[in-house]
């Protein structure tokens, strides 16, 4: 019985992408999004505001996958898709919880200090009311109060749970990146040059087309343009093969991976438009956008570093 189960997983999950495991991964993603929606509602945070904070985690996971592709890290289910998504997702959520805890404790401390200062100021005000001809003292105290308030606001503004997430992700990224001993910068420049030009075009289009004007929407489009560009360069110029089922069928039909561009642009634009138009719940809207962003950037970075490390 155990051998039958292992053979089943080996055939349908550990031997590349197929229609069956693609559907299963899609269902698992939907379930994960539903759970995360409830989670973000409970903590009362906007998921799309994590886009910048989670980038180091995305880079860490994608570079790890690229190192597996090139034989630097030993092949393991936990270091390839979808296992790597579970590992990185778990680490990100732990970092989020830790960031929220640190932020709350520091804010509580600041708020307690604020209350003490307010109480002290109220006592001083009551004393001042009973004094005459103290205009000079009032002026001095108002200046001091304004200065203290400004300092407290600056401290509070610099303490953010997202900074904790970003910092922890950066530590993980550094740890993974020290295993990269060589990079083909020609490939990196080729990809980034095309990507920057295309992102610039959509930035300009944002002045006329509403959905590209929003910074989060532009980030999503940009991430998927990077994914499309790495795929195009890898398949058409360096002999790599697309592993996913649907894109592979499309490339075979058109004999070029440039077909990924209109496919990506149309599908992602329609997805963003639909989310903005038909979803009012800010948590659901934000989480869907964050998920689409990750699904674009993660494979893009993996493709880029797989080529940059592997092509001599």
Coordinates of C-alpha atoms in Angstrom, one line a residue:
X1 CA 0.0 0.0 0.0
X2 CA 2.8 2.4 0.9
X3 CA 4.5 1.7 -2.4
X4 CA 1.3 2.4 -4.3
X5 CA 1.0 5.8 -2.6
X6 CA 4.6 6.7 -3.3
X7 CA 4.3 5.6 -6.9
X8 CA 1.2 7.8 -7.3
X9 CA 3.0 10.9 -5.9
X10 CA 6.1 10.1 -7.9
X11 CA 4.0 9.9 -11.1
X12 CA 1.7 12.8 -10.7
X13 CA 3.6 15.3 -8.4
X14 CA 7.3 14.6 -8.5
X15 CA 7.8 14.2 -12.3
X16 CA 7.2 17.7 -13.6
X17 CA 4.0 19.5 -14.4
X18 CA 0.9 17.9 -15.8
X19 CA -2.8 18.7 -16.0
X20 CA -3.6 16.8 -12.8
X21 CA -1.1 18.4 -10.5
X22 CA -1.6 21.8 -12.1
X23 CA -5.3 21.6 -11.1
X24 CA -4.4 20.4 -7.6
X25 CA -2.0 23.2 -7.1
X26 CA -4.6 25.7 -8.3
X27 CA -7.2 24.3 -5.8
X28 CA -4.6 24.5 -3.0
X29 CA -3.9 28.1 -3.9
X30 CA -7.6 29.0 -3.7
X31 CA -7.8 27.3 -0.3
X32 CA -4.7 29.1 0.9
X33 CA -6.1 32.5 -0.3
X34 CA -9.4 31.9 1.6
X35 CA -7.5 31.1 4.8
X36 CA -5.3 34.2 4.4
X37 CA -8.3 36.4 3.8
X38 CA -9.7 35.4 7.2
X39 CA -6.3 35.9 8.7
X40 CA -5.8 39.4 7.3
X41 CA -9.2 40.5 8.4
X42 CA -8.4 39.4 11.9
X43 CA -5.2 41.4 12.1
X44 CA -6.8 44.3 10.2
X45 CA -4.0 44.9 7.7
X46 CA -4.1 45.6 3.9
X47 CA -2.4 42.6 2.1
X48 CA -1.3 44.7 -1.0
X49 CA 0.8 46.9 1.3
X50 CA 3.1 43.9 1.8
X51 CA 4.2 43.9 -1.8
X52 CA 7.6 45.6 -1.1
X53 CA 8.0 43.8 2.3
X54 CA 7.8 40.3 0.9
X55 CA 10.2 40.9 -2.0
X56 CA 13.2 39.5 -0.1
X57 CA 11.3 36.3 0.6
X58 CA 10.3 36.0 -3.0
X59 CA 13.9 36.4 -4.1
X60 CA 15.1 33.9 -1.4
X61 CA 12.7 31.2 -2.6
X62 CA 13.3 31.9 -6.3
X63 CA 17.1 31.9 -6.0
X64 CA 16.9 28.7 -3.9
X65 CA 15.0 27.1 -6.8
X66 CA 17.5 28.4 -9.3
X67 CA 20.3 26.8 -7.3
X68 CA 18.5 23.5 -7.3
X69 CA 18.0 23.8 -11.1
X70 CA 21.8 24.2 -11.5
X71 CA 22.7 21.4 -9.1
X72 CA 24.2 23.6 -6.4
X73 CA 21.5 22.6 -3.9
X74 CA 20.5 19.0 -3.7
X75 CA 17.2 18.2 -5.4
X76 CA 14.3 18.0 -2.9
X77 CA 10.6 18.3 -3.1
X78 CA 10.8 21.0 -0.4
X79 CA 13.1 23.1 -2.6
X80 CA 11.0 22.9 -5.8
X81 CA 7.5 24.0 -6.7
X82 CA 5.2 23.8 -4.9
X83 CA 7.2 22.7 -1.8
X84 CA 9.3 25.9 -1.9
X85 CA 6.1 28.0 -1.9
X86 CA 5.0 26.3 1.4
X87 CA 8.4 26.8 3.0
X88 CA 8.7 30.5 2.0
X89 CA 5.1 31.2 2.7
X90 CA 5.4 29.7 6.2
X91 CA 8.5 31.8 6.9
X92 CA 6.8 34.9 5.6
X93 CA 3.8 34.4 7.8
X94 CA 6.0 33.8 10.9
X95 CA 7.9 37.0 10.1
X96 CA 4.6 38.8 9.7
X97 CA 3.4 37.6 13.1
X98 CA 6.7 38.6 14.7
X99 CA 6.6 42.0 13.0
X100 CA 3.1 42.6 14.3
X101 CA 4.1 41.5 17.8
X102 CA 7.2 43.8 17.9
X103 CA 5.2 46.7 16.4
X104 CA 2.4 46.3 19.0
X105 CA 4.7 46.1 22.0
X106 CA 6.7 49.2 20.9
X107 CA 3.5 51.1 20.1
X108 CA 2.0 50.2 23.4
X109 CA 5.1 51.5 25.1
X110 CA 5.0 54.7 23.1
X111 CA 1.2 55.1 23.8
X112 CA 1.9 54.6 27.5
X113 CA 4.5 57.3 27.4
X114 CA 2.2 59.5 25.5
X115 CA -0.5 59.2 28.2
X116 CA 2.0 60.1 30.9
X117 CA 3.1 63.1 29.0
X118 CA -0.5 64.2 28.3
X119 CA -1.4 63.8 32.0
X120 CA 1.7 65.9 33.0
X121 CA 0.8 68.5 30.4
X122 CA -2.8 68.7 31.8
X123 CA -1.5 69.3 35.3
X124 CA 0.7 72.0 34.0
X125 CA -2.2 73.6 32.1
X126 CA -4.3 73.7 35.3
X127 CA -1.5 75.4 37.2
X128 CA -1.0 77.9 34.4
X129 CA -4.7 78.8 34.4
X130 CA -4.3 80.1 37.9
X131 CA -1.3 82.2 37.1
X132 CA -1.2 85.6 35.6
X133 CA 1.2 87.3 33.3
X134 CA 2.9 84.0 32.3
X135 CA 2.8 84.4 28.5
X136 CA 6.5 83.8 28.2
X137 CA 6.3 80.5 30.2
X138 CA 3.4 79.4 28.1
X139 CA 5.2 80.1 24.9
X140 CA 8.2 78.1 26.1
X141 CA 6.1 75.1 27.1
X142 CA 4.2 75.1 23.9
X143 CA 7.4 75.0 21.9
X144 CA 8.6 72.1 24.1
X145 CA 5.3 70.3 23.7
X146 CA 5.3 70.7 19.9
X147 CA 8.9 69.4 19.8
X148 CA 8.0 66.3 22.0
X149 CA 5.0 65.6 19.8
X150 CA 7.1 65.8 16.6
X151 CA 9.7 63.4 18.1
X152 CA 7.0 60.9 19.1
X153 CA 5.4 61.0 15.7
X154 CA 8.7 60.4 13.9
X155 CA 9.5 57.5 16.2
X156 CA 6.1 55.9 15.5
X157 CA 6.4 56.4 11.8
X158 CA 9.7 54.7 11.6
X159 CA 8.5 51.6 13.5
X160 CA 6.5 49.4 11.1
X161 CA 5.8 45.6 11.0
X162 CA 6.7 45.6 7.3
X163 CA 10.2 46.7 8.1
X164 CA 10.6 43.7 10.4
X165 CA 9.3 41.4 7.6
X166 CA 11.6 43.0 5.0
X167 CA 14.7 42.7 7.3
X168 CA 14.1 39.1 8.2
X169 CA 13.6 38.2 4.5
X170 CA 16.8 40.1 3.7
X171 CA 18.8 37.9 6.2
X172 CA 17.4 34.8 4.5
X173 CA 18.2 36.2 1.1
X174 CA 21.8 36.9 2.1
X175 CA 22.2 33.4 3.4
X176 CA 21.0 31.8 0.2
X177 CA 22.9 34.2 -2.1
X178 CA 26.3 33.4 -0.7
X179 CA 26.0 30.1 -2.5
X180 CA 26.0 31.9 -5.9
X181 CA 29.7 31.8 -7.1
X182 CA 29.2 33.1 -10.7
X183 CA 26.7 35.0 -12.7
X184 CA 26.3 35.7 -16.4
X185 CA 25.7 39.4 -16.3
X186 CA 25.0 39.5 -20.1
X187 CA 21.8 37.5 -19.6
X188 CA 20.8 39.7 -16.7
X189 CA 21.3 42.9 -18.7
X190 CA 19.4 41.5 -21.7
X191 CA 16.4 40.6 -19.5
X192 CA 16.4 43.8 -17.4
X193 CA 16.7 46.1 -20.4
X194 CA 13.7 44.6 -22.2
X195 CA 11.7 44.5 -18.9
X196 CA 12.5 48.2 -18.0
X197 CA 11.4 49.3 -21.5
X198 CA 8.1 47.4 -21.3
X199 CA 7.5 48.6 -17.7
X200 CA 8.2 52.2 -18.8
X201 CA 5.6 51.8 -21.6
X202 CA 2.9 50.7 -19.1
X203 CA 4.0 53.5 -16.7
X204 CA 3.3 56.0 -19.6
X205 CA 0.0 54.2 -20.4
X206 CA -1.0 54.7 -16.8
X207 CA -1.4 58.4 -17.6
X208 CA -4.3 57.5 -19.9
X209 CA -5.5 54.1 -18.7
X210 CA -6.8 54.0 -15.1
X211 CA -5.9 50.5 -14.1
X212 CA -2.2 51.1 -14.8
X213 CA -2.2 54.3 -12.9
X214 CA -2.4 52.6 -9.5
X215 CA 1.1 51.7 -8.1
X216 CA 0.0 48.3 -7.0
X217 CA -1.5 47.4 -10.4
X218 CA 1.6 48.7 -12.1
X219 CA 3.8 46.5 -9.8
X220 CA 1.7 43.4 -10.8
X221 CA 1.9 44.1 -14.5
X222 CA 5.7 44.8 -14.1
X223 CA 6.2 41.5 -12.3
X224 CA 4.5 39.5 -15.0
X225 CA 6.3 41.4 -17.8
X226 CA 9.6 40.3 -16.1
X227 CA 8.3 36.7 -16.0
X228 CA 7.4 36.9 -19.7
X229 CA 10.7 38.4 -20.6
X230 CA 12.7 35.7 -18.8
X231 CA 10.7 33.0 -20.5
X232 CA 11.1 34.6 -23.9
X233 CA 14.9 34.9 -23.5
X234 CA 15.3 31.5 -22.0
X235 CA 13.2 29.6 -24.6
X236 CA 13.9 31.5 -27.8
X237 CA 17.6 32.2 -27.3
X238 CA 19.1 29.7 -24.8
X239 CA 17.3 26.5 -25.5
X240 CA 15.3 26.2 -22.3
X241 CA 12.0 24.3 -22.2
X242 CA 8.8 25.6 -20.7
X243 CA 7.6 23.2 -17.9
X244 CA 4.1 24.5 -17.4
X245 CA 1.4 22.8 -19.5
X246 CA -0.7 25.7 -21.0
X247 CA 2.2 28.0 -21.9
X248 CA 4.1 25.1 -23.5
X249 CA 1.1 24.4 -25.8
X250 CA 0.9 28.1 -26.8
X251 CA 4.6 28.3 -27.6
X252 CA 4.4 25.1 -29.7
X253 CA 1.5 26.6 -31.6
X254 CA 3.3 29.9 -32.4
X255 CA 6.8 28.5 -32.5
X256 CA 8.0 31.4 -30.3
X257 CA 7.8 32.3 -26.6
X258 CA 7.0 36.0 -27.6
X259 CA 3.4 34.8 -27.6
X260 CA 3.6 34.9 -23.8
X261 CA 3.5 38.7 -23.9
X262 CA 0.0 39.3 -25.2
X263 CA -1.3 36.3 -23.2
X264 CA 0.2 37.8 -20.0
X265 CA -0.9 41.3 -20.7
X266 CA -4.5 40.4 -21.6
X267 CA -5.0 37.9 -18.7
X268 CA -3.4 40.0 -16.0
X269 CA -5.1 43.2 -17.1
X270 CA -8.5 41.6 -17.1
X271 CA -7.8 40.1 -13.7
X272 CA -6.8 43.5 -12.2
X273 CA -9.7 45.2 -13.9
X274 CA -12.2 42.6 -12.6
X275 CA -10.8 42.8 -9.1
X276 CA -11.0 46.6 -9.0
X277 CA -14.5 46.8 -10.5
X278 CA -16.3 43.9 -8.9
X279 CA -14.6 43.3 -5.5
X280 CA -15.5 45.8 -2.8
X281 CA -13.9 44.0 0.1
X282 CA -10.5 45.6 0.6
X283 CA -8.9 42.5 2.2
X284 CA -10.0 40.2 -0.6
X285 CA -9.0 42.7 -3.2
X286 CA -5.6 43.3 -1.6
X287 CA -4.8 39.6 -1.1
X288 CA -5.7 38.7 -4.7
X289 CA -3.4 41.4 -6.0
X290 CA -0.6 40.2 -3.7
X291 CA -1.1 36.6 -4.8
X292 CA -1.0 37.6 -8.5
X293 CA 2.1 39.7 -7.9
X294 CA 3.9 36.8 -6.2
X295 CA 2.8 34.4 -9.0
X296 CA 4.5 36.8 -11.5
X297 CA 7.7 37.8 -9.7
X298 CA 8.6 34.4 -8.1
X299 CA 9.0 32.4 -11.5
X300 CA 10.5 35.5 -13.1
X301 CA 13.4 35.6 -10.5
X302 CA 13.8 31.8 -10.7
X303 CA 14.1 31.9 -14.5
X304 CA 16.5 34.9 -14.4
X305 CA 18.9 33.3 -11.9
X306 CA 18.6 29.8 -13.4
X307 CA 19.9 31.3 -16.7
X308 CA 22.4 33.7 -15.0
X309 CA 24.0 30.9 -13.0
X310 CA 23.7 28.1 -15.6
X311 CA 24.8 29.8 -18.8
X312 CA 28.6 30.1 -19.1

